[in-house]
Amino acid sequence: MAIERTFSIIKPDAVERNLIGDILKMITEAGLKIKGMRMIHMSKEQAEGFYAVHKERPFFGELVEYMTSGPVVVSCLEGENAIENYRKLMGATNPEQAEEGTIRARFGQNIQNNSCHGSDAPDTARNEVAFFFNEDELVG
Ligand code: CMP
């Protein structure tokens, strides 16, 4: 299995509850290397653009409102099988269905305020990393 990259967001609910350190510890202990990282407060345009695939979904408006409600930590992670590994570490979208010990089971509040985001496939990972980072920033 080749080394690959994925994209992560530590979402407003987790930043607000001071969980950045706990989540980054889980990420690095899972063998994922942080290549680039930034704390930002997303604009409405950024959130709408990032989640454009969901724009027809009934939760889109609330999702954009939530993702712009406070700061988030965006990062590019790298490692063996990074996309799948990070998705396993996050657990199911709905924290109630997430496996014990996963980020969302430990910290998620509900299906929207689920503490973290991770890319779901290689093409989305590439696009999502490029949405927030220039290649020359990924130095880690
Ligand atoms: P994420 O993995 O970032 O992808 C889309 C986000 O929409 C999801 O996590 C949740 O934060 C949010 N969301 C809100 N309601 C739903 C829902 N019913 N199904 C999936 N995602 C939802």
Tab-separated table of N, CA and C and ligand atoms in Angstrom:
chain	number	residue	atom	x	y	z
A	1	MET	N	0.858	-1.213	0.000
A	1	MET	CA	0.000	0.000	0.000
A	1	MET	C	0.883	1.248	0.000
A	2	ALA	N	0.590	2.131	-0.918
A	2	ALA	CA	1.437	3.325	-1.063
A	2	ALA	C	1.083	4.371	0.003
A	3	ILE	N	2.033	5.264	0.211
A	3	ILE	CA	1.787	6.420	1.077
A	3	ILE	C	0.785	7.325	0.362
A	4	GLU	N	-0.239	7.766	1.065
A	4	GLU	CA	-1.191	8.699	0.451
A	4	GLU	C	-1.507	9.838	1.415
A	5	ARG	N	-2.196	10.839	0.866
A	5	ARG	CA	-2.576	12.004	1.661
A	5	ARG	C	-4.081	12.060	1.828
A	6	THR	N	-4.500	12.635	2.954
A	6	THR	CA	-5.920	12.916	3.131
A	6	THR	C	-6.069	14.294	3.770
A	7	PHE	N	-7.300	14.756	3.798
A	7	PHE	CA	-7.572	16.086	4.311
A	7	PHE	C	-8.449	15.968	5.552
A	8	SER	N	-8.143	16.756	6.562
A	8	SER	CA	-8.890	16.704	7.823
A	8	SER	C	-9.368	18.086	8.246
A	9	ILE	N	-10.551	18.110	8.851
A	9	ILE	CA	-11.010	19.329	9.548
A	9	ILE	C	-11.371	18.929	10.980
A	10	ILE	N	-10.811	19.651	11.940
A	10	ILE	CA	-11.316	19.580	13.317
A	10	ILE	C	-12.372	20.681	13.394
A	11	LYS	N	-13.617	20.259	13.595
A	11	LYS	CA	-14.770	21.142	13.373
A	11	LYS	C	-15.046	22.076	14.559
A	12	PRO	N	-15.924	23.077	14.334
A	12	PRO	CA	-16.156	24.094	15.373
A	12	PRO	C	-16.557	23.531	16.738
A	13	ASP	N	-17.350	22.454	16.759
A	13	ASP	CA	-17.780	21.939	18.073
A	13	ASP	C	-16.585	21.455	18.882
A	14	ALA	N	-15.591	20.870	18.211
A	14	ALA	CA	-14.421	20.325	18.903
A	14	ALA	C	-13.451	21.443	19.297
A	15	VAL	N	-13.265	22.425	18.412
A	15	VAL	CA	-12.373	23.547	18.729
A	15	VAL	C	-12.940	24.309	19.934
A	16	GLU	N	-14.242	24.543	19.897
A	16	GLU	CA	-14.939	25.266	20.968
A	16	GLU	C	-14.750	24.584	22.334
A	17	ARG	N	-14.716	23.238	22.336
A	17	ARG	CA	-14.578	22.490	23.598
A	17	ARG	C	-13.120	22.153	23.927
A	18	ASN	N	-12.193	22.832	23.212
A	18	ASN	CA	-10.763	22.710	23.537
A	18	ASN	C	-10.223	21.296	23.286
A	19	LEU	N	-10.707	20.642	22.221
A	19	LEU	CA	-10.335	19.253	21.957
A	19	LEU	C	-9.286	19.097	20.858
A	20	ILE	N	-8.706	20.210	20.387
A	20	ILE	CA	-7.729	20.108	19.290
A	20	ILE	C	-6.597	19.152	19.666
A	21	GLY	N	-6.042	19.320	20.856
A	21	GLY	CA	-4.907	18.497	21.286
A	21	GLY	C	-5.264	17.021	21.367
A	22	ASP	N	-6.442	16.727	21.962
A	22	ASP	CA	-6.864	15.317	22.088
A	22	ASP	C	-6.992	14.674	20.710
A	23	ILE	N	-7.575	15.401	19.767
A	23	ILE	CA	-7.808	14.825	18.431
A	23	ILE	C	-6.489	14.678	17.675
A	24	LEU	N	-5.626	15.683	17.766
A	24	LEU	CA	-4.327	15.567	17.075
A	24	LEU	C	-3.500	14.414	17.662
A	25	LYS	N	-3.625	14.180	18.949
A	25	LYS	CA	-2.903	13.056	19.578
A	25	LYS	C	-3.403	11.740	18.984
A	26	MET	N	-4.705	11.597	18.825
A	26	MET	CA	-5.256	10.373	18.234
A	26	MET	C	-4.766	10.214	16.790
A	27	ILE	N	-4.717	11.334	16.067
A	27	ILE	CA	-4.284	11.300	14.663
A	27	ILE	C	-2.824	10.850	14.558
A	28	THR	N	-1.968	11.449	15.362
A	28	THR	CA	-0.542	11.119	15.242
A	28	THR	C	-0.264	9.719	15.802
A	29	GLU	N	-0.989	9.317	16.843
A	29	GLU	CA	-0.804	7.954	17.377
A	29	GLU	C	-1.276	6.885	16.389
A	30	ALA	N	-2.156	7.280	15.471
A	30	ALA	CA	-2.609	6.338	14.428
A	30	ALA	C	-1.587	6.243	13.293
A	31	GLY	N	-0.474	6.967	13.418
A	31	GLY	CA	0.590	6.868	12.418
A	31	GLY	C	0.447	7.857	11.273
A	32	LEU	N	-0.489	8.790	11.422
A	32	LEU	CA	-0.658	9.804	10.368
A	32	LEU	C	0.252	10.987	10.665
A	33	LYS	N	0.948	11.446	9.635
A	33	LYS	CA	1.898	12.555	9.784
A	33	LYS	C	1.227	13.842	9.313
A	34	ILE	N	1.401	14.913	10.077
A	34	ILE	CA	0.791	16.191	9.699
A	34	ILE	C	1.727	16.920	8.733
A	35	LYS	N	1.277	17.080	7.503
A	35	LYS	CA	2.106	17.715	6.455
A	35	LYS	C	1.899	19.225	6.417
A	36	GLY	N	0.703	19.656	6.813
A	36	GLY	CA	0.388	21.079	6.823
A	36	GLY	C	-0.818	21.273	7.716
A	37	MET	N	-0.873	22.434	8.400
A	37	MET	CA	-1.998	22.635	9.329
A	37	MET	C	-2.224	24.138	9.536
A	38	ARG	N	-3.486	24.497	9.665
A	38	ARG	CA	-3.815	25.912	9.844
A	38	ARG	C	-5.125	26.041	10.614
A	39	MET	N	-5.211	27.038	11.468
A	39	MET	CA	-6.491	27.341	12.126
A	39	MET	C	-7.121	28.491	11.368
A	40	ILE	N	-8.374	28.301	10.952
A	40	ILE	CA	-9.045	29.327	10.152
A	40	ILE	C	-10.481	29.487	10.642
A	41	HIS	N	-11.069	30.608	10.266
A	41	HIS	CA	-12.513	30.767	10.453
A	41	HIS	C	-13.082	30.838	9.040
A	42	MET	N	-13.760	29.767	8.611
A	42	MET	CA	-14.241	29.690	7.217
A	42	MET	C	-15.268	30.774	6.925
A	43	SER	N	-15.159	31.327	5.717
A	43	SER	CA	-16.205	32.239	5.234
A	43	SER	C	-17.373	31.386	4.729
A	44	LYS	N	-18.521	32.040	4.537
A	44	LYS	CA	-19.697	31.339	3.995
A	44	LYS	C	-19.349	30.772	2.609
A	45	GLU	N	-18.618	31.554	1.807
A	45	GLU	CA	-18.251	31.122	0.454
A	45	GLU	C	-17.348	29.888	0.506
A	46	GLN	N	-16.402	29.895	1.427
A	46	GLN	CA	-15.509	28.725	1.561
A	46	GLN	C	-16.304	27.478	1.963
A	47	ALA	N	-17.182	27.620	2.957
A	47	ALA	CA	-17.956	26.455	3.433
A	47	ALA	C	-18.880	25.953	2.325
A	48	GLU	N	-19.516	26.868	1.617
A	48	GLU	CA	-20.407	26.457	0.513
A	48	GLU	C	-19.618	25.770	-0.592
A	49	GLY	N	-18.427	26.281	-0.875
A	49	GLY	CA	-17.593	25.692	-1.928
A	49	GLY	C	-17.069	24.333	-1.516
A	50	PHE	N	-16.606	24.237	-0.270
A	50	PHE	CA	-16.030	22.979	0.217
A	50	PHE	C	-17.071	21.868	0.228
A	51	TYR	N	-18.298	22.211	0.664
A	51	TYR	CA	-19.358	21.198	0.776
A	51	TYR	C	-20.323	21.237	-0.412
A	52	ALA	N	-19.863	21.735	-1.559
A	52	ALA	CA	-20.744	21.884	-2.738
A	52	ALA	C	-21.444	20.577	-3.132
A	53	VAL	N	-20.791	19.421	-2.905
A	53	VAL	CA	-21.436	18.144	-3.272
A	53	VAL	C	-22.725	17.908	-2.486
A	54	HIS	N	-22.860	18.594	-1.357
A	54	HIS	CA	-24.050	18.390	-0.515
A	54	HIS	C	-25.095	19.488	-0.721
A	55	LYS	N	-24.933	20.335	-1.762
A	55	LYS	CA	-25.788	21.532	-1.800
A	55	LYS	C	-27.276	21.250	-1.993
A	56	GLU	N	-27.616	20.078	-2.518
A	56	GLU	CA	-29.042	19.734	-2.653
A	56	GLU	C	-29.595	19.037	-1.409
A	57	ARG	N	-28.738	18.737	-0.452
A	57	ARG	CA	-29.201	17.997	0.738
A	57	ARG	C	-29.956	18.945	1.677
A	58	PRO	N	-30.944	18.411	2.403
A	58	PRO	CA	-31.762	19.279	3.277
A	58	PRO	C	-30.952	19.945	4.387
A	59	PHE	N	-29.796	19.334	4.749
A	59	PHE	CA	-29.017	19.879	5.864
A	59	PHE	C	-27.972	20.905	5.427
A	60	PHE	N	-27.930	21.221	4.115
A	60	PHE	CA	-26.831	22.057	3.601
A	60	PHE	C	-26.742	23.432	4.291
A	61	GLY	N	-27.881	24.124	4.398
A	61	GLY	CA	-27.880	25.468	4.999
A	61	GLY	C	-27.357	25.439	6.425
A	62	GLU	N	-27.862	24.498	7.201
A	62	GLU	CA	-27.424	24.376	8.602
A	62	GLU	C	-25.953	23.981	8.698
A	63	LEU	N	-25.521	23.136	7.759
A	63	LEU	CA	-24.120	22.698	7.755
A	63	LEU	C	-23.192	23.895	7.529
A	64	VAL	N	-23.558	24.753	6.557
A	64	VAL	CA	-22.744	25.938	6.264
A	64	VAL	C	-22.734	26.877	7.474
A	65	GLU	N	-23.897	27.036	8.087
A	65	GLU	CA	-23.987	27.911	9.264
A	65	GLU	C	-23.079	27.385	10.395
A	66	TYR	N	-23.142	26.082	10.610
A	66	TYR	CA	-22.327	25.453	11.652
A	66	TYR	C	-20.835	25.570	11.339
A	67	MET	N	-20.449	25.283	10.096
A	67	MET	CA	-19.019	25.274	9.759
A	67	MET	C	-18.413	26.682	9.782
A	68	THR	N	-19.280	27.703	9.752
A	68	THR	CA	-18.786	29.086	9.818
A	68	THR	C	-19.023	29.692	11.203
A	69	SER	N	-19.477	28.868	12.160
A	69	SER	CA	-19.867	29.395	13.477
A	69	SER	C	-18.670	29.669	14.386
A	70	GLY	N	-17.499	29.153	14.011
A	70	GLY	CA	-16.311	29.348	14.836
A	70	GLY	C	-15.108	28.787	14.116
A	71	PRO	N	-13.922	28.934	14.727
A	71	PRO	CA	-12.708	28.455	14.056
A	71	PRO	C	-12.667	26.932	13.904
A	72	VAL	N	-11.920	26.504	12.904
A	72	VAL	CA	-11.673	25.081	12.645
A	72	VAL	C	-10.172	24.911	12.411
A	73	VAL	N	-9.700	23.661	12.482
A	73	VAL	CA	-8.299	23.362	12.155
A	73	VAL	C	-8.292	22.477	10.914
A	74	VAL	N	-7.734	23.003	9.830
A	74	VAL	CA	-7.627	22.206	8.599
A	74	VAL	C	-6.213	21.643	8.526
A	75	SER	N	-6.114	20.386	8.082
A	75	SER	CA	-4.779	19.811	7.932
A	75	SER	C	-4.713	18.809	6.795
A	76	CYS	N	-3.486	18.635	6.309
A	76	CYS	CA	-3.189	17.603	5.324
A	76	CYS	C	-2.411	16.519	6.062
A	77	LEU	N	-2.946	15.290	6.022
A	77	LEU	CA	-2.325	14.163	6.725
A	77	LEU	C	-1.748	13.202	5.708
A	78	GLU	N	-0.654	12.549	6.087
A	78	GLU	CA	-0.010	11.617	5.161
A	78	GLU	C	0.353	10.323	5.879
A	79	GLY	N	0.243	9.212	5.184
A	79	GLY	CA	0.632	7.918	5.747
A	79	GLY	C	0.176	6.786	4.857
A	80	GLU	N	0.558	5.557	5.252
A	80	GLU	CA	0.090	4.351	4.565
A	80	GLU	C	-1.428	4.323	4.651
A	81	ASN	N	-2.084	4.188	3.511
A	81	ASN	CA	-3.539	3.991	3.526
A	81	ASN	C	-4.257	5.099	4.313
A	82	ALA	N	-3.751	6.337	4.193
A	82	ALA	CA	-4.182	7.434	5.070
A	82	ALA	C	-5.689	7.706	5.002
A	83	ILE	N	-6.276	7.600	3.817
A	83	ILE	CA	-7.701	7.948	3.673
A	83	ILE	C	-8.560	6.994	4.499
A	84	GLU	N	-8.336	5.710	4.285
A	84	GLU	CA	-9.106	4.686	5.000
A	84	GLU	C	-8.772	4.693	6.500
A	85	ASN	N	-7.492	4.843	6.818
A	85	ASN	CA	-7.087	4.864	8.233
A	85	ASN	C	-7.766	5.994	8.991
A	86	TYR	N	-7.788	7.168	8.380
A	86	TYR	CA	-8.381	8.306	9.079
A	86	TYR	C	-9.898	8.135	9.185
A	87	ARG	N	-10.517	7.570	8.157
A	87	ARG	CA	-11.968	7.341	8.234
A	87	ARG	C	-12.299	6.337	9.352
A	88	LYS	N	-11.459	5.326	9.490
A	88	LYS	CA	-11.672	4.360	10.591
A	88	LYS	C	-11.494	5.040	11.948
A	89	LEU	N	-10.475	5.889	12.025
A	89	LEU	CA	-10.213	6.586	13.288
A	89	LEU	C	-11.360	7.537	13.638
A	90	MET	N	-11.973	8.171	12.631
A	90	MET	CA	-13.094	9.096	12.891
A	90	MET	C	-14.334	8.347	13.352
A	91	GLY	N	-14.629	7.188	12.744
A	91	GLY	CA	-15.874	6.477	13.017
A	91	GLY	C	-17.005	6.981	12.145
A	92	ALA	N	-18.187	6.386	12.331
A	92	ALA	CA	-19.339	6.724	11.487
A	92	ALA	C	-19.726	8.197	11.628
A	93	THR	N	-20.335	8.751	10.549
A	93	THR	CA	-20.758	10.157	10.541
A	93	THR	C	-21.604	10.479	11.771
A	94	ASN	N	-22.550	9.585	12.068
A	94	ASN	CA	-23.395	9.791	13.241
A	94	ASN	C	-22.694	9.226	14.486
A	95	PRO	N	-22.310	10.088	15.432
A	95	PRO	CA	-21.559	9.619	16.611
A	95	PRO	C	-22.251	8.472	17.348
A	96	GLU	N	-23.585	8.432	17.285
A	96	GLU	CA	-24.311	7.335	17.965
A	96	GLU	C	-23.998	5.975	17.343
A	97	GLN	N	-23.594	6.002	16.063
A	97	GLN	CA	-23.278	4.744	15.379
A	97	GLN	C	-21.769	4.499	15.268
A	98	ALA	N	-20.986	5.416	15.799
A	98	ALA	CA	-19.527	5.295	15.671
A	98	ALA	C	-18.983	4.269	16.655
A	99	GLU	N	-18.007	3.510	16.185
A	99	GLU	CA	-17.401	2.469	17.023
A	99	GLU	C	-16.685	3.094	18.225
A	100	GLU	N	-16.735	2.401	19.334
A	100	GLU	CA	-16.095	2.870	20.561
A	100	GLU	C	-14.623	3.191	20.319
A	101	GLY	N	-14.155	4.272	20.906
A	101	GLY	CA	-12.748	4.626	20.781
A	101	GLY	C	-12.444	5.508	19.594
A	102	THR	N	-13.411	5.693	18.694
A	102	THR	CA	-13.188	6.580	17.548
A	102	THR	C	-13.373	8.045	17.984
A	103	ILE	N	-12.890	8.947	17.129
A	103	ILE	CA	-12.991	10.379	17.466
A	103	ILE	C	-14.452	10.787	17.642
A	104	ARG	N	-15.310	10.342	16.717
A	104	ARG	CA	-16.706	10.786	16.791
A	104	ARG	C	-17.448	10.144	17.960
A	105	ALA	N	-17.109	8.886	18.291
A	105	ALA	CA	-17.746	8.253	19.454
A	105	ALA	C	-17.329	8.977	20.729
A	106	ARG	N	-16.059	9.375	20.805
A	106	ARG	CA	-15.570	10.022	22.028
A	106	ARG	C	-16.074	11.455	22.166
A	107	PHE	N	-16.078	12.175	21.020
A	107	PHE	CA	-16.279	13.625	21.129
A	107	PHE	C	-17.494	14.180	20.376
A	108	GLY	N	-18.026	13.433	19.387
A	108	GLY	CA	-19.110	13.965	18.564
A	108	GLY	C	-20.372	14.204	19.374
A	109	GLN	N	-21.118	15.235	19.009
A	109	GLN	CA	-22.328	15.587	19.758
A	109	GLN	C	-23.591	15.104	19.059
A	110	ASN	N	-23.585	15.163	17.733
A	110	ASN	CA	-24.723	14.697	16.924
A	110	ASN	C	-24.244	14.575	15.480
A	111	ILE	N	-25.164	14.180	14.573
A	111	ILE	CA	-24.741	13.883	13.194
A	111	ILE	C	-24.105	15.094	12.497
A	112	GLN	N	-24.479	16.295	12.895
A	112	GLN	CA	-23.858	17.489	12.304
A	112	GLN	C	-22.591	17.883	13.071
A	113	ASN	N	-22.725	18.035	14.373
A	113	ASN	CA	-21.589	18.461	15.206
A	113	ASN	C	-20.774	17.212	15.554
A	114	ASN	N	-20.126	16.661	14.528
A	114	ASN	CA	-19.474	15.356	14.709
A	114	ASN	C	-17.949	15.460	14.787
A	115	SER	N	-17.485	16.663	15.152
A	115	SER	CA	-16.090	16.915	15.585
A	115	SER	C	-15.003	16.877	14.521
A	116	CYS	N	-15.189	16.107	13.446
A	116	CYS	CA	-14.109	16.025	12.457
A	116	CYS	C	-14.655	15.656	11.077
A	117	HIS	N	-13.863	15.987	10.084
A	117	HIS	CA	-14.139	15.611	8.688
A	117	HIS	C	-12.885	14.964	8.117
A	118	GLY	N	-13.074	13.963	7.260
A	118	GLY	CA	-11.954	13.376	6.526
A	118	GLY	C	-12.394	13.023	5.119
A	119	SER	N	-11.492	13.123	4.177
A	119	SER	CA	-11.811	12.825	2.770
A	119	SER	C	-12.271	11.381	2.626
A	120	ASP	N	-13.138	11.138	1.628
A	120	ASP	CA	-13.687	9.786	1.466
A	120	ASP	C	-13.050	8.977	0.337
A	121	ALA	N	-12.208	9.596	-0.493
A	121	ALA	CA	-11.615	8.868	-1.632
A	121	ALA	C	-10.420	9.670	-2.163
A	122	PRO	N	-9.543	9.026	-2.954
A	122	PRO	CA	-8.335	9.718	-3.428
A	122	PRO	C	-8.611	11.012	-4.210
A	123	ASP	N	-9.623	11.015	-5.071
A	123	ASP	CA	-9.862	12.242	-5.853
A	123	ASP	C	-10.394	13.365	-4.963
A	124	THR	N	-11.287	13.033	-4.015
A	124	THR	CA	-11.768	14.081	-3.100
A	124	THR	C	-10.640	14.553	-2.191
A	125	ALA	N	-9.774	13.630	-1.765
A	125	ALA	CA	-8.639	14.021	-0.915
A	125	ALA	C	-7.773	15.059	-1.637
A	126	ARG	N	-7.461	14.778	-2.895
A	126	ARG	CA	-6.632	15.714	-3.675
A	126	ARG	C	-7.309	17.080	-3.775
A	127	ASN	N	-8.600	17.064	-4.107
A	127	ASN	CA	-9.339	18.325	-4.267
A	127	ASN	C	-9.458	19.077	-2.946
A	128	GLU	N	-9.725	18.345	-1.870
A	128	GLU	CA	-9.920	19.005	-0.571
A	128	GLU	C	-8.608	19.580	-0.045
A	129	VAL	N	-7.504	18.850	-0.211
A	129	VAL	CA	-6.204	19.399	0.200
A	129	VAL	C	-5.933	20.677	-0.591
A	130	ALA	N	-6.169	20.616	-1.908
A	130	ALA	CA	-5.866	21.765	-2.781
A	130	ALA	C	-6.806	22.948	-2.503
A	131	PHE	N	-7.979	22.660	-1.922
A	131	PHE	CA	-8.934	23.734	-1.599
A	131	PHE	C	-8.342	24.667	-0.533
A	132	PHE	N	-7.530	24.115	0.373
A	132	PHE	CA	-7.020	24.915	1.497
A	132	PHE	C	-5.509	25.108	1.509
A	133	PHE	N	-4.752	24.285	0.762
A	133	PHE	CA	-3.289	24.375	0.842
A	133	PHE	C	-2.653	24.486	-0.545
A	134	ASN	N	-1.577	25.274	-0.611
A	134	ASN	CA	-0.701	25.228	-1.775
A	134	ASN	C	0.333	24.130	-1.533
A	135	GLU	N	0.777	23.502	-2.609
A	135	GLU	CA	1.730	22.384	-2.480
A	135	GLU	C	2.971	22.794	-1.678
A	136	ASP	N	3.448	24.027	-1.859
A	136	ASP	CA	4.684	24.436	-1.176
A	136	ASP	C	4.502	24.663	0.325
A	137	GLU	N	3.258	24.611	0.816
A	137	GLU	CA	3.025	24.719	2.260
A	137	GLU	C	3.129	23.373	2.947
A	138	LEU	N	3.102	22.287	2.165
A	138	LEU	CA	3.024	20.944	2.758
A	138	LEU	C	4.421	20.412	3.007
A	139	VAL	N	4.985	20.895	4.108
A	139	VAL	CA	6.400	20.676	4.368
A	139	VAL	C	6.665	19.673	5.471
A	140	GLY	N	5.614	19.308	6.212
A	140	GLY	CA	5.790	18.538	7.459
A	140	GLY	C	6.298	17.121	7.225
B	1	CMP	P1	-18.730	15.357	6.998
B	1	CMP	O1	-18.017	14.070	7.025
B	1	CMP	O2	-17.926	16.604	7.132
B	1	CMP	O3	-19.606	15.457	5.639
B	1	CMP	C1	-20.779	16.217	5.536
B	1	CMP	C2	-21.252	16.765	6.850
B	1	CMP	O4	-22.617	17.150	6.891
B	1	CMP	C3	-21.160	15.664	7.906
B	1	CMP	O5	-19.822	15.349	8.193
B	1	CMP	C4	-21.967	16.289	9.040
B	1	CMP	O6	-21.216	17.248	9.772
B	1	CMP	C5	-23.047	17.055	8.269
B	1	CMP	N1	-24.375	16.431	8.304
B	1	CMP	C6	-25.456	16.970	8.895
B	1	CMP	N2	-26.529	16.177	8.754
B	1	CMP	C7	-26.138	15.103	8.053
B	1	CMP	C8	-26.803	13.930	7.586
B	1	CMP	N3	-28.095	13.715	7.814
B	1	CMP	N4	-26.077	13.035	6.892
B	1	CMP	C9	-24.751	13.250	6.646
B	1	CMP	N5	-24.083	14.356	7.063
B	1	CMP	C10	-24.764	15.274	7.769
